[in-house]
Amino acid sequence: MVSDSRKTASASQTLSRGIRVLEVLADAQEALSVDEIAERLGVHRSIAYRLIRTLEDHGLVTREPAGKYELGARLAALAAGIKHDLQAAALPELTAVANELGMTCFVAVLDREECVTLVSVEPRHAVASVAQRPGSRHSFTAGAPGRAILSQLPSEDWPVDVREVAARGYADSHGEVIENLSAVAVPLPLRGHNPAALAVVYLSSPHTPAELAERLKAAAKAVRDALGG
């Protein structure tokens, strides 16, 4: 007879692998075959196939006509429920900033030791813009949004460069997360939420980082006001 602890371990491993399938597909940003998913997970093809079929049954993964798999539309519905109040309050401000400045504007939140994009808006009429997909993540020690988030944590946790961010009220970076891309971010402290940041990412701009920061600070204030401070 299989012990309860072994059953729990087996179920936990299956759940963990299923989540990894979703992460692999999200990171790939393209459809993958069962063999490609299995290789990236480091498991046998049959195991990958069973995981994919279960996720497919729940609408979290979908099979395209060519036979490869991609993330399913059901994930969008689930994602919309994450910090719904913050997403709803931020969206009008992100849209206004993106279209006014001609660059992608987004909200990033703290998730353990990572900076995760919660919601983003690309400019409507820009010739070229940078995609910042919701769910994308990187270490909070790199990039402007991460430092803007760090500046809201207790000061004893700050690296030296975050002290300057806290003093001037914004962070800027170039090529730290993605080569050739610049970002400016301001803190977005919200009651009842983990530390967040409101940011823009771009290839080039006629505005200085300080000028971009002033526009972002106004947007951040509007988001806080919409959420009651």
Short mmCIF file of the C-alpha atoms (twelve columns), coordinates in Angstrom:
data_MODEL
# 
_entry.id   MODEL 
# 
loop_
_atom_site.group_PDB 
_atom_site.id 
_atom_site.type_symbol 
_atom_site.label_atom_id 
_atom_site.label_alt_id 
_atom_site.label_comp_id 
_atom_site.label_asym_id 
_atom_site.label_seq_id 
_atom_site.Cartn_x 
_atom_site.Cartn_y 
_atom_site.Cartn_z 
_atom_site.pdbx_PDB_model_num 
ATOM 1   C CA . MET A 1   0.000  0.000  0.000   1 
ATOM 2   C CA . VAL A 2   1.269  3.483  -0.909  1 
ATOM 3   C CA . SER A 3   1.627  5.738  2.129   1 
ATOM 4   C CA . ASP A 4   -0.179 9.085  2.330   1 
ATOM 5   C CA . SER A 5   3.154  10.913 2.282   1 
ATOM 6   C CA . ARG A 6   4.210  9.176  -0.939  1 
ATOM 7   C CA . LYS A 7   0.832  9.933  -2.532  1 
ATOM 8   C CA . THR A 8   1.185  13.583 -1.563  1 
ATOM 9   C CA . ALA A 9   4.722  13.742 -2.946  1 
ATOM 10  C CA . SER A 10  3.581  12.171 -6.231  1 
ATOM 11  C CA . ALA A 11  0.623  14.559 -6.544  1 
ATOM 12  C CA . SER A 12  2.843  17.541 -5.734  1 
ATOM 13  C CA . GLN A 13  5.378  16.503 -8.376  1 
ATOM 14  C CA . THR A 14  2.617  16.165 -10.978 1 
ATOM 15  C CA . LEU A 15  1.253  19.605 -10.105 1 
ATOM 16  C CA . SER A 16  4.733  21.099 -10.212 1 
ATOM 17  C CA . ARG A 17  5.383  19.583 -13.631 1 
ATOM 18  C CA . GLY A 18  2.055  20.847 -14.933 1 
ATOM 19  C CA . ILE A 19  2.931  24.357 -13.830 1 
ATOM 20  C CA . ARG A 20  6.326  23.982 -15.486 1 
ATOM 21  C CA . VAL A 21  4.590  23.126 -18.778 1 
ATOM 22  C CA . LEU A 22  2.775  26.464 -18.601 1 
ATOM 23  C CA . GLU A 23  6.015  28.275 -17.775 1 
ATOM 24  C CA . VAL A 24  7.833  26.585 -20.661 1 
ATOM 25  C CA . LEU A 25  5.124  27.616 -23.133 1 
ATOM 26  C CA . ALA A 26  5.052  31.163 -21.770 1 
ATOM 27  C CA . ASP A 27  8.827  31.512 -22.032 1 
ATOM 28  C CA . ALA A 28  8.890  30.066 -25.547 1 
ATOM 29  C CA . GLN A 29  6.361  32.610 -26.848 1 
ATOM 30  C CA . GLU A 30  5.584  30.151 -29.648 1 
ATOM 31  C CA . ALA A 31  3.839  26.832 -30.053 1 
ATOM 32  C CA . LEU A 32  5.879  23.759 -29.096 1 
ATOM 33  C CA . SER A 33  5.608  20.064 -29.895 1 
ATOM 34  C CA . VAL A 34  5.225  17.395 -27.221 1 
ATOM 35  C CA . ASP A 35  8.842  16.373 -27.802 1 
ATOM 36  C CA . GLU A 36  10.069 19.959 -27.377 1 
ATOM 37  C CA . ILE A 37  8.109  20.352 -24.137 1 
ATOM 38  C CA . ALA A 38  9.386  17.011 -22.838 1 
ATOM 39  C CA . GLU A 39  12.973 17.992 -23.603 1 
ATOM 40  C CA . ARG A 40  12.663 21.322 -21.802 1 
ATOM 41  C CA . LEU A 41  11.038 19.655 -18.799 1 
ATOM 42  C CA . GLY A 42  13.599 16.859 -18.746 1 
ATOM 43  C CA . VAL A 43  10.921 14.136 -18.718 1 
ATOM 44  C CA . HIS A 44  9.865  11.254 -20.971 1 
ATOM 45  C CA . ARG A 45  7.543  12.132 -23.852 1 
ATOM 46  C CA . SER A 46  4.697  10.061 -22.380 1 
ATOM 47  C CA . ILE A 47  4.809  12.033 -19.120 1 
ATOM 48  C CA . ALA A 48  4.796  15.353 -20.997 1 
ATOM 49  C CA . TYR A 49  1.874  14.190 -23.116 1 
ATOM 50  C CA . ARG A 50  -0.235 13.250 -20.069 1 
ATOM 51  C CA . LEU A 51  0.473  16.635 -18.472 1 
ATOM 52  C CA . ILE A 52  -0.419 18.481 -21.669 1 
ATOM 53  C CA . ARG A 53  -3.672 16.563 -22.136 1 
ATOM 54  C CA . THR A 54  -4.769 17.370 -18.580 1 
ATOM 55  C CA . LEU A 55  -4.004 21.062 -19.089 1 
ATOM 56  C CA . GLU A 56  -5.787 20.922 -22.450 1 
ATOM 57  C CA . ASP A 57  -8.895 19.463 -20.784 1 
ATOM 58  C CA . HIS A 58  -8.990 22.558 -18.542 1 
ATOM 59  C CA . GLY A 59  -8.468 25.012 -21.398 1 
ATOM 60  C CA . LEU A 60  -5.051 26.070 -20.121 1 
ATOM 61  C CA . VAL A 61  -3.267 24.650 -23.166 1 
ATOM 62  C CA . THR A 62  -4.568 24.400 -26.711 1 
ATOM 63  C CA . ARG A 63  -3.452 22.386 -29.747 1 
ATOM 64  C CA . GLU A 64  -2.968 24.301 -32.976 1 
ATOM 65  C CA . PRO A 65  -3.744 22.780 -36.414 1 
ATOM 66  C CA . ALA A 66  -0.070 21.903 -36.998 1 
ATOM 67  C CA . GLY A 67  -0.167 19.735 -33.879 1 
ATOM 68  C CA . LYS A 68  1.917  21.897 -31.589 1 
ATOM 69  C CA . TYR A 69  0.714  23.318 -28.285 1 
ATOM 70  C CA . GLU A 70  0.369  26.848 -26.946 1 
ATOM 71  C CA . LEU A 71  -1.179 28.533 -23.940 1 
ATOM 72  C CA . GLY A 72  -4.976 28.440 -23.912 1 
ATOM 73  C CA . ALA A 73  -7.477 31.273 -23.670 1 
ATOM 74  C CA . ARG A 74  -8.621 30.066 -20.246 1 
ATOM 75  C CA . LEU A 75  -5.363 31.422 -18.819 1 
ATOM 76  C CA . ALA A 76  -6.379 34.946 -19.822 1 
ATOM 77  C CA . ALA A 77  -9.565 34.625 -17.783 1 
ATOM 78  C CA . LEU A 78  -7.595 33.413 -14.780 1 
ATOM 79  C CA . ALA A 79  -5.013 36.172 -15.163 1 
ATOM 80  C CA . ALA A 80  -7.721 38.820 -15.286 1 
ATOM 81  C CA . GLY A 81  -8.703 37.842 -11.760 1 
ATOM 82  C CA . ILE A 82  -5.211 38.509 -10.353 1 
ATOM 83  C CA . LYS A 83  -5.268 41.788 -8.433  1 
ATOM 84  C CA . HIS A 84  -8.351 42.713 -10.431 1 
ATOM 85  C CA . ASP A 85  -8.840 46.015 -8.614  1 
ATOM 86  C CA . LEU A 86  -5.282 47.130 -9.375  1 
ATOM 87  C CA . GLN A 87  -5.528 46.094 -13.019 1 
ATOM 88  C CA . ALA A 88  -8.837 47.942 -13.433 1 
ATOM 89  C CA . ALA A 89  -7.512 51.107 -11.790 1 
ATOM 90  C CA . ALA A 90  -4.221 51.051 -13.690 1 
ATOM 91  C CA . LEU A 91  -5.470 50.295 -17.197 1 
ATOM 92  C CA . PRO A 92  -6.820 53.796 -18.061 1 
ATOM 93  C CA . GLU A 93  -3.619 55.417 -16.795 1 
ATOM 94  C CA . LEU A 94  -1.379 52.958 -18.629 1 
ATOM 95  C CA . THR A 95  -3.311 53.591 -21.834 1 
ATOM 96  C CA . ALA A 96  -3.019 57.361 -21.480 1 
ATOM 97  C CA . VAL A 97  0.720  57.263 -20.766 1 
ATOM 98  C CA . ALA A 98  1.448  54.748 -23.546 1 
ATOM 99  C CA . ASN A 99  -0.340 56.790 -26.192 1 
ATOM 100 C CA . GLU A 100 0.993  60.120 -24.957 1 
ATOM 101 C CA . LEU A 101 4.639  59.028 -24.810 1 
ATOM 102 C CA . GLY A 102 4.562  56.462 -27.623 1 
ATOM 103 C CA . MET A 103 6.036  53.708 -25.472 1 
ATOM 104 C CA . THR A 104 4.838  50.624 -23.629 1 
ATOM 105 C CA . CYS A 105 3.610  51.325 -20.097 1 
ATOM 106 C CA . PHE A 106 3.113  48.655 -17.453 1 
ATOM 107 C CA . VAL A 107 2.665  47.791 -13.792 1 
ATOM 108 C CA . ALA A 108 5.146  45.416 -12.191 1 
ATOM 109 C CA . VAL A 109 4.639  43.757 -8.819  1 
ATOM 110 C CA . LEU A 110 6.872  41.985 -6.332  1 
ATOM 111 C CA . ASP A 111 6.575  38.191 -6.314  1 
ATOM 112 C CA . ARG A 112 9.034  36.679 -3.828  1 
ATOM 113 C CA . GLU A 113 12.417 37.694 -5.303  1 
ATOM 114 C CA . GLU A 114 11.152 38.536 -8.769  1 
ATOM 115 C CA . CYS A 115 9.649  41.520 -10.533 1 
ATOM 116 C CA . VAL A 116 6.570  40.379 -12.501 1 
ATOM 117 C CA . THR A 117 4.622  42.337 -15.108 1 
ATOM 118 C CA . LEU A 118 0.965  42.406 -14.045 1 
ATOM 119 C CA . VAL A 119 -0.624 44.421 -16.859 1 
ATOM 120 C CA . SER A 120 0.769  46.383 -19.800 1 
ATOM 121 C CA . VAL A 121 -0.400 48.614 -22.648 1 
ATOM 122 C CA . GLU A 122 1.408  49.277 -25.928 1 
ATOM 123 C CA . PRO A 123 0.951  52.639 -27.704 1 
ATOM 124 C CA . ARG A 124 -1.788 52.711 -30.299 1 
ATOM 125 C CA . HIS A 125 -0.045 54.511 -33.164 1 
ATOM 126 C CA . ALA A 126 3.677  54.070 -32.494 1 
ATOM 127 C CA . VAL A 127 5.840  53.079 -35.467 1 
ATOM 128 C CA . ALA A 128 7.744  50.658 -33.245 1 
ATOM 129 C CA . SER A 129 7.055  49.662 -29.656 1 
ATOM 130 C CA . VAL A 130 8.373  47.154 -27.165 1 
ATOM 131 C CA . ALA A 131 6.168  44.277 -26.050 1 
ATOM 132 C CA . GLN A 132 6.078  43.762 -22.275 1 
ATOM 133 C CA . ARG A 133 3.893  40.734 -21.819 1 
ATOM 134 C CA . PRO A 134 1.949  40.203 -18.589 1 
ATOM 135 C CA . GLY A 135 3.584  37.423 -16.626 1 
ATOM 136 C CA . SER A 136 7.111  38.203 -17.778 1 
ATOM 137 C CA . ARG A 137 9.498  38.174 -14.848 1 
ATOM 138 C CA . HIS A 138 13.089 38.778 -13.855 1 
ATOM 139 C CA . SER A 139 15.080 39.293 -10.676 1 
ATOM 140 C CA . PHE A 140 14.044 42.433 -8.797  1 
ATOM 141 C CA . THR A 141 17.730 43.370 -8.495  1 
ATOM 142 C CA . ALA A 142 17.875 44.204 -12.230 1 
ATOM 143 C CA . GLY A 143 16.105 46.949 -14.139 1 
ATOM 144 C CA . ALA A 144 14.265 50.115 -13.197 1 
ATOM 145 C CA . PRO A 145 10.980 48.505 -12.037 1 
ATOM 146 C CA . GLY A 146 12.860 46.209 -9.675  1 
ATOM 147 C CA . ARG A 147 14.717 49.085 -8.047  1 
ATOM 148 C CA . ALA A 148 11.529 51.136 -7.771  1 
ATOM 149 C CA . ILE A 149 9.985  48.177 -5.943  1 
ATOM 150 C CA . LEU A 150 13.055 47.685 -3.740  1 
ATOM 151 C CA . SER A 151 12.910 51.322 -2.665  1 
ATOM 152 C CA . GLN A 152 9.637  50.550 -0.866  1 
ATOM 153 C CA . LEU A 153 11.171 47.827 1.313   1 
ATOM 154 C CA . PRO A 154 12.856 48.543 4.667   1 
ATOM 155 C CA . SER A 155 15.982 50.631 4.116   1 
ATOM 156 C CA . GLU A 156 18.311 48.032 5.632   1 
ATOM 157 C CA . ASP A 157 17.444 45.788 2.670   1 
ATOM 158 C CA . TRP A 158 18.509 48.358 0.075   1 
ATOM 159 C CA . PRO A 159 21.554 47.944 -2.160  1 
ATOM 160 C CA . VAL A 160 23.544 51.181 -2.531  1 
ATOM 161 C CA . ASP A 161 21.993 52.136 -5.884  1 
ATOM 162 C CA . VAL A 162 18.471 51.915 -4.445  1 
ATOM 163 C CA . ARG A 163 19.206 54.724 -1.983  1 
ATOM 164 C CA . GLU A 164 19.422 57.133 -4.914  1 
ATOM 165 C CA . VAL A 165 16.138 55.816 -6.288  1 
ATOM 166 C CA . ALA A 166 14.438 56.439 -2.958  1 
ATOM 167 C CA . ALA A 167 15.873 59.960 -2.779  1 
ATOM 168 C CA . ARG A 168 14.822 61.100 -6.258  1 
ATOM 169 C CA . GLY A 169 11.620 59.077 -6.523  1 
ATOM 170 C CA . TYR A 170 12.314 57.120 -9.704  1 
ATOM 171 C CA . ALA A 171 14.653 54.553 -11.241 1 
ATOM 172 C CA . ASP A 172 16.049 54.291 -14.746 1 
ATOM 173 C CA . SER A 173 18.008 51.563 -16.499 1 
ATOM 174 C CA . HIS A 174 19.451 50.666 -19.882 1 
ATOM 175 C CA . GLY A 175 20.142 47.189 -21.175 1 
ATOM 176 C CA . GLU A 176 19.931 45.509 -17.787 1 
ATOM 177 C CA . VAL A 177 17.072 43.119 -18.518 1 
ATOM 178 C CA . ILE A 178 16.988 43.160 -22.328 1 
ATOM 179 C CA . GLU A 179 19.866 44.496 -24.404 1 
ATOM 180 C CA . ASN A 180 19.340 47.997 -25.900 1 
ATOM 181 C CA . LEU A 181 16.080 48.615 -24.048 1 
ATOM 182 C CA . SER A 182 15.678 51.440 -21.553 1 
ATOM 183 C CA . ALA A 183 13.163 51.733 -18.737 1 
ATOM 184 C CA . VAL A 184 11.998 54.305 -16.227 1 
ATOM 185 C CA . ALA A 185 9.905  53.342 -13.210 1 
ATOM 186 C CA . VAL A 186 8.347  55.005 -10.189 1 
ATOM 187 C CA . PRO A 187 7.215  53.367 -6.949  1 
ATOM 188 C CA . LEU A 188 3.542  52.444 -6.709  1 
ATOM 189 C CA . PRO A 189 2.868  51.831 -3.006  1 
ATOM 190 C CA . LEU A 190 -0.682 50.605 -2.437  1 
ATOM 191 C CA . ARG A 191 -2.440 49.693 0.771   1 
ATOM 192 C CA . GLY A 192 -3.171 45.965 0.866   1 
ATOM 193 C CA . HIS A 193 -0.845 45.101 -2.028  1 
ATOM 194 C CA . ASN A 194 2.751  43.984 -2.375  1 
ATOM 195 C CA . PRO A 195 5.150  46.737 -3.497  1 
ATOM 196 C CA . ALA A 196 4.572  47.649 -7.131  1 
ATOM 197 C CA . ALA A 197 6.014  49.972 -9.761  1 
ATOM 198 C CA . LEU A 198 4.609  51.872 -12.724 1 
ATOM 199 C CA . ALA A 199 7.033  51.920 -15.629 1 
ATOM 200 C CA . VAL A 200 7.710  52.521 -19.294 1 
ATOM 201 C CA . VAL A 201 10.076 50.563 -21.547 1 
ATOM 202 C CA . TYR A 202 11.409 51.899 -24.851 1 
ATOM 203 C CA . LEU A 203 14.167 51.867 -27.459 1 
ATOM 204 C CA . SER A 204 14.661 55.640 -27.593 1 
ATOM 205 C CA . SER A 205 12.904 58.809 -26.466 1 
ATOM 206 C CA . PRO A 206 13.261 62.594 -26.864 1 
ATOM 207 C CA . HIS A 207 12.410 62.881 -23.162 1 
ATOM 208 C CA . THR A 208 14.897 62.605 -20.320 1 
ATOM 209 C CA . PRO A 209 14.358 59.912 -17.671 1 
ATOM 210 C CA . ALA A 210 13.414 62.674 -15.203 1 
ATOM 211 C CA . GLU A 211 10.729 63.970 -17.581 1 
ATOM 212 C CA . LEU A 212 9.323  60.478 -18.094 1 
ATOM 213 C CA . ALA A 213 9.347  59.969 -14.345 1 
ATOM 214 C CA . GLU A 214 7.235  63.067 -13.748 1 
ATOM 215 C CA . ARG A 215 4.550  61.733 -16.097 1 
ATOM 216 C CA . LEU A 216 4.682  58.347 -14.407 1 
ATOM 217 C CA . LYS A 217 4.390  59.907 -10.942 1 
ATOM 218 C CA . ALA A 218 1.179  61.650 -12.024 1 
ATOM 219 C CA . ALA A 219 -0.187 58.356 -13.343 1 
ATOM 220 C CA . ALA A 220 0.817  56.514 -10.163 1 
ATOM 221 C CA . LYS A 221 -1.009 59.109 -8.054  1 
ATOM 222 C CA . ALA A 222 -4.129 58.660 -10.184 1 
ATOM 223 C CA . VAL A 223 -3.988 54.883 -9.682  1 
ATOM 224 C CA . ARG A 224 -3.593 55.286 -5.920  1 
ATOM 225 C CA . ASP A 225 -6.481 57.760 -5.800  1 
ATOM 226 C CA . ALA A 226 -8.688 55.365 -7.744  1 
ATOM 227 C CA . LEU A 227 -7.936 52.661 -5.185  1 
ATOM 228 C CA . GLY A 228 -8.557 54.920 -2.232  1 
ATOM 229 C CA . GLY A 229 -4.953 55.855 -1.436  1 
# 
